[in-house]
PDB file of C-alpha atoms and ligand atoms in Angstrom:
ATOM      1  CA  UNK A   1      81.317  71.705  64.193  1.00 96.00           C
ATOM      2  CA  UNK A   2      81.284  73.409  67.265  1.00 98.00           C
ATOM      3  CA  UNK A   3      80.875  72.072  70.618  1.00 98.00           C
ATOM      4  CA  UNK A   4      79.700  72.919  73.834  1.00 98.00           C
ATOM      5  CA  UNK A   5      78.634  71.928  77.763  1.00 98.00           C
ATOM      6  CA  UNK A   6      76.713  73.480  80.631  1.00 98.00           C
ATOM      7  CA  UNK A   7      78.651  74.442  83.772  1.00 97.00           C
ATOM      8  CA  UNK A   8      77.841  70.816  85.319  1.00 98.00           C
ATOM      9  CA  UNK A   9      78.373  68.854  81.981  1.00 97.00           C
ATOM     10  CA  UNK A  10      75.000  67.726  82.496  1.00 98.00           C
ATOM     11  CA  UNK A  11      74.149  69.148  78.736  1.00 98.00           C
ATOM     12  CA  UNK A  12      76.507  68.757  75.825  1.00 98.00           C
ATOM     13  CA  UNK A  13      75.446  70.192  72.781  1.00 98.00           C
ATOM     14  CA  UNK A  14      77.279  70.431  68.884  1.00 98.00           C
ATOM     15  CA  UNK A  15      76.295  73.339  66.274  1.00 98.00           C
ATOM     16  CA  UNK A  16      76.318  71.786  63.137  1.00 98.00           C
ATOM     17  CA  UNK A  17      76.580  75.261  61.404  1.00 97.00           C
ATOM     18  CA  UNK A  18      77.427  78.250  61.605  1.00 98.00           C
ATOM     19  CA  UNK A  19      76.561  80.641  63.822  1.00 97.00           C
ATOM     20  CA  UNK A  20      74.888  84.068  62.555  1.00 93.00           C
ATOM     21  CA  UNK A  21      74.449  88.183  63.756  1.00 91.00           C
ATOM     22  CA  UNK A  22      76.299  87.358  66.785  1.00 92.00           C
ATOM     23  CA  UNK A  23      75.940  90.959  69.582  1.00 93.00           C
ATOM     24  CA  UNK A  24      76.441  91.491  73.311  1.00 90.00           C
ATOM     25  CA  UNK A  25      73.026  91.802  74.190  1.00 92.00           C
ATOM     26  CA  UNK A  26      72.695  94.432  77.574  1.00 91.00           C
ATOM     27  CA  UNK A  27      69.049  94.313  77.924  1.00 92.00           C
ATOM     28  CA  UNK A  28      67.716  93.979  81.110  1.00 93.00           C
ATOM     29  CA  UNK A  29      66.238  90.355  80.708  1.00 94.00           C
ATOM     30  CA  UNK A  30      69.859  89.143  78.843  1.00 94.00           C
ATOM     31  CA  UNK A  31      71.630  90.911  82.335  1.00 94.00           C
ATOM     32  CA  UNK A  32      69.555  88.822  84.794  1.00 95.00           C
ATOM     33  CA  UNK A  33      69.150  85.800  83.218  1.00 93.00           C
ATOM     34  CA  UNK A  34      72.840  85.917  83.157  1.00 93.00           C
ATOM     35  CA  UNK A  35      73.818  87.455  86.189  1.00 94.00           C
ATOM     36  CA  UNK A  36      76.439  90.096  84.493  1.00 93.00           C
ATOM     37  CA  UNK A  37      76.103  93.110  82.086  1.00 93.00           C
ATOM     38  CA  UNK A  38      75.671  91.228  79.344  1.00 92.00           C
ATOM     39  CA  UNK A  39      74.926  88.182  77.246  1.00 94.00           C
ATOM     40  CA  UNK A  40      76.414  87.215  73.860  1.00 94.00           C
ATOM     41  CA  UNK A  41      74.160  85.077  71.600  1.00 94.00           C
ATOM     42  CA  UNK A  42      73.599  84.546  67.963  1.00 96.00           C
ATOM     43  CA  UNK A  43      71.457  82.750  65.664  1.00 96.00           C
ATOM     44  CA  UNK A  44      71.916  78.923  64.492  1.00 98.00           C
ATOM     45  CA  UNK A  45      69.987  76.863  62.760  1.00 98.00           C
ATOM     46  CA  UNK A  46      67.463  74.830  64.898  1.00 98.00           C
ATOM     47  CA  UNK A  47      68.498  71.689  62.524  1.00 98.00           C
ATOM     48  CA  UNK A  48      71.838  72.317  63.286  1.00 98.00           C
ATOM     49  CA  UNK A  49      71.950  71.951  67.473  1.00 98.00           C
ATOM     50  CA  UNK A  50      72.291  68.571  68.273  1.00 98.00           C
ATOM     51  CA  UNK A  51      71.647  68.082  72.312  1.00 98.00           C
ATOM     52  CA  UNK A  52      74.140  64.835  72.738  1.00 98.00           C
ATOM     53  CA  UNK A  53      73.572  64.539  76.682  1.00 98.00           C
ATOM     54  CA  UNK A  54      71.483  65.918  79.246  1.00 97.00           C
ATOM     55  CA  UNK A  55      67.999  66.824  77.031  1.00 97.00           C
ATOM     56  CA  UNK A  56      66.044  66.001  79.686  1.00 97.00           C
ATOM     57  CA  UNK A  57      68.104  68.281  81.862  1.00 97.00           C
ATOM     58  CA  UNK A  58      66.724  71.136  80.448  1.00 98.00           C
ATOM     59  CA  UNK A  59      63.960  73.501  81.585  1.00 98.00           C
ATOM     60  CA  UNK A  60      62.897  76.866  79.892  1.00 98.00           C
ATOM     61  CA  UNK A  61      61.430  80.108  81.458  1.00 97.00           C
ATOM     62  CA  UNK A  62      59.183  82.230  79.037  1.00 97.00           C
ATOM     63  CA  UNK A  63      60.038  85.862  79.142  1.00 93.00           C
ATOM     64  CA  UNK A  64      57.077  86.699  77.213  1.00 92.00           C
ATOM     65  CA  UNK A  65      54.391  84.338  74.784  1.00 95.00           C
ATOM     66  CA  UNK A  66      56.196  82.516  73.055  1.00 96.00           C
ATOM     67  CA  UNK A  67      59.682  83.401  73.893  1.00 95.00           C
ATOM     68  CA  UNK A  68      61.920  80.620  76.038  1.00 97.00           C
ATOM     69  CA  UNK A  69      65.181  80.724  77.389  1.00 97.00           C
ATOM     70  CA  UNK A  70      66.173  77.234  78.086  1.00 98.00           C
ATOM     71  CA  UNK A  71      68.598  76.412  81.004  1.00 98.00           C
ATOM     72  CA  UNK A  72      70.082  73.616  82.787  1.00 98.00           C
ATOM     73  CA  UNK A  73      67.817  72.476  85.661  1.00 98.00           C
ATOM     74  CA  UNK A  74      71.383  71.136  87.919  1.00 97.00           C
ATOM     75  CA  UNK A  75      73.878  74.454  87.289  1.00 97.00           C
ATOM     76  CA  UNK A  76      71.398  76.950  85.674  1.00 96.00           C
ATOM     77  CA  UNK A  77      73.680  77.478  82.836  1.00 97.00           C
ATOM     78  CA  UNK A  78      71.620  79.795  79.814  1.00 97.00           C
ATOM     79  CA  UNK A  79      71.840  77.102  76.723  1.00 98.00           C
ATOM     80  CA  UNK A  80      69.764  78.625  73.966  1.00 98.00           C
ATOM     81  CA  UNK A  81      66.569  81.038  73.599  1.00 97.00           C
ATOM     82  CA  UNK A  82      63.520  80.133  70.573  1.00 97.00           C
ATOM     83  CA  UNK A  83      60.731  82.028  69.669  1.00 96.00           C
ATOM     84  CA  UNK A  84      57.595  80.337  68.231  1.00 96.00           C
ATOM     85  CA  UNK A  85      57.561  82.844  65.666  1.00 95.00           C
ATOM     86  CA  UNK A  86      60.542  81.542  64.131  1.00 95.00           C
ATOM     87  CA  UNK A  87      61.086  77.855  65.479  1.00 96.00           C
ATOM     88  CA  UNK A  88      63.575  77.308  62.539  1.00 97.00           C
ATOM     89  CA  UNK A  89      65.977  79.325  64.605  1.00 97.00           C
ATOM     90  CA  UNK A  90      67.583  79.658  68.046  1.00 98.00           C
ATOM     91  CA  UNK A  91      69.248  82.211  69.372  1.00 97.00           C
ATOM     92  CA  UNK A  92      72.383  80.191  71.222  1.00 98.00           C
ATOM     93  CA  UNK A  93      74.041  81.330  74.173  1.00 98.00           C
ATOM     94  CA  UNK A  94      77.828  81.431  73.384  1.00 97.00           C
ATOM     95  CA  UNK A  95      79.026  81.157  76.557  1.00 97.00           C
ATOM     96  CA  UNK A  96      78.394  77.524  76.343  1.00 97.00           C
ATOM     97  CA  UNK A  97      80.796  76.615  74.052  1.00 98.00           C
ATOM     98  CA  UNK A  98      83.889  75.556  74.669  1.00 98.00           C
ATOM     99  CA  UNK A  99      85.389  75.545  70.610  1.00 97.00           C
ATOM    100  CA  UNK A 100      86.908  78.532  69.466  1.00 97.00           C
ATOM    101  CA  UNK A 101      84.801  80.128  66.547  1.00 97.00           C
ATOM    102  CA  UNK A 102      85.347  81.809  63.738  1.00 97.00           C
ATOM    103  CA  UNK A 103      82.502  84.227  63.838  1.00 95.00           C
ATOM    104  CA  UNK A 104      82.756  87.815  65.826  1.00 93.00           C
ATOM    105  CA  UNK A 105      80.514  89.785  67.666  1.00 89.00           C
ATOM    106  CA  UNK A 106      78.923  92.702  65.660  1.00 88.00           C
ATOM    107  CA  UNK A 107      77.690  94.856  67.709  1.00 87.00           C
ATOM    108  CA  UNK A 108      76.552  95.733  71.487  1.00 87.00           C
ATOM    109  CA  UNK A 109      72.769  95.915  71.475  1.00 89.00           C
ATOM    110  CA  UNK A 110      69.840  97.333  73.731  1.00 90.00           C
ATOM    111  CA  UNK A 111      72.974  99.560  75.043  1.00 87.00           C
ATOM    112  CA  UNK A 112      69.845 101.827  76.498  1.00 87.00           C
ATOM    113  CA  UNK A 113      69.260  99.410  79.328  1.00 90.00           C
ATOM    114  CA  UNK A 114      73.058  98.602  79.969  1.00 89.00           C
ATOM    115  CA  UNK A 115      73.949  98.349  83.316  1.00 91.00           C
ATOM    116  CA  UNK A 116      75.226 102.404  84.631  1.00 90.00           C
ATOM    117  CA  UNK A 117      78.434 100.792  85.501  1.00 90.00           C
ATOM    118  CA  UNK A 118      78.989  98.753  82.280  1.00 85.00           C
ATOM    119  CA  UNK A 119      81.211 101.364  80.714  1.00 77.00           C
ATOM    120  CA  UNK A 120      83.320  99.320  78.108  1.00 66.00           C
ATOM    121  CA  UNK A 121      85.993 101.423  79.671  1.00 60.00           C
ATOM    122  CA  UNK A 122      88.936 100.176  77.060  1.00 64.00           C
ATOM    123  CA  UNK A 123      91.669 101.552  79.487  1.00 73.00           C
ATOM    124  CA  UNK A 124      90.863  99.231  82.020  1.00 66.00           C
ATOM    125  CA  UNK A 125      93.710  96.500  82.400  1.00 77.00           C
ATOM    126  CA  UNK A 126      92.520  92.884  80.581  1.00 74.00           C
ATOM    127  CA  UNK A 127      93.991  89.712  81.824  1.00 78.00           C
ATOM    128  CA  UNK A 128      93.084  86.000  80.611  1.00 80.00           C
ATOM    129  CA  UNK A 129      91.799  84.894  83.948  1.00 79.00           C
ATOM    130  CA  UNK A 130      91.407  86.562  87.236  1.00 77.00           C
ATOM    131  CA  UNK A 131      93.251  89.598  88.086  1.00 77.00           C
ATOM    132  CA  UNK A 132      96.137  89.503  89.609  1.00 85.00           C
ATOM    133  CA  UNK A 133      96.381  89.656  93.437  1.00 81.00           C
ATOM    134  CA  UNK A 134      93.175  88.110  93.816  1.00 76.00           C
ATOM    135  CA  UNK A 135      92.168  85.966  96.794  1.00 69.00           C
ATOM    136  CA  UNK A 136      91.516  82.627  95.311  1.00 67.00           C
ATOM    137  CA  UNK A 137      89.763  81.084  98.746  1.00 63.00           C
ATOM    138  CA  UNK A 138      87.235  83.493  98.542  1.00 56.00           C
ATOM    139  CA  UNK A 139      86.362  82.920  94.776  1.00 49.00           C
TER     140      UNK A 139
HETATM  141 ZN1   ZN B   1      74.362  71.983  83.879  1.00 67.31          ZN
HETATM  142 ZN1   ZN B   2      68.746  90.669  75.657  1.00 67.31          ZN
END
């Protein structure tokens, strides 16, 4: 079981199953609703979220009929997206979790509307947290 909590830990969530066709989504609606050049979601089961806390902290924004991204109200954290069409399934925003997985991303998607900056330059140095050097007073 996975678990997971908004950025106020207003909302705690657990995923019940496993989580499927996981991609870095760079469409234009994925970058604002997140606020970077991407967002990385991927299907569960609708049986299998269990909202533990917060429920009634949660608010959704339709994108288009039918469609919902659902938030948290207090720190605006994306939790999950459903579409009427298919209310068996949500598409869950991974970013919430806070258990490792075991599933990967397969694939960066709507890579037409990516941000002209988002480059997935590979040469670029990677660190675990913030880069070196950085001013942490002004974070
Ligand atoms: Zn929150
Ligand atoms: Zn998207």
């Amino acid at each position: 079981m996975y678990k997971g909590q908004c950025l106020c830990g207003k909302v705690s969530i657990n995923v019940k199953g496993p989580i499927d066709s996981i991609i870095h989504c760079h469409c234009s609606k994925c970058r604002k609703s997140s606020g970077t050049a991407y967002a990385t979601n991927g299907f569960i089961q609708t049986a299998d979220l269990e909202i533990t806390s917060g429920e009634e902290q949660i608010a959704h924004f339709e994108t288009s009929p039918g469609k919902r991204r659902h938030f948290c109200t207090v720190c605006a954290s994306p939790v999950y997206s459903s579409n009427d069409l298919a209310p068996e399934q949500l598409r869950l925003r991974l970013g919430i979790l806070d258990t490792d997985i075991v599933e990967r991303p397969s694939s960066h998607i709507f890579v037409s509307s990516r941000a002209n900056w988002d480059r997935f330059d590979e040469s670029l140095s990677m660190y675990d947290g913030h880069e070196p050097g950085r001013n942490k007073a002004k974070v």
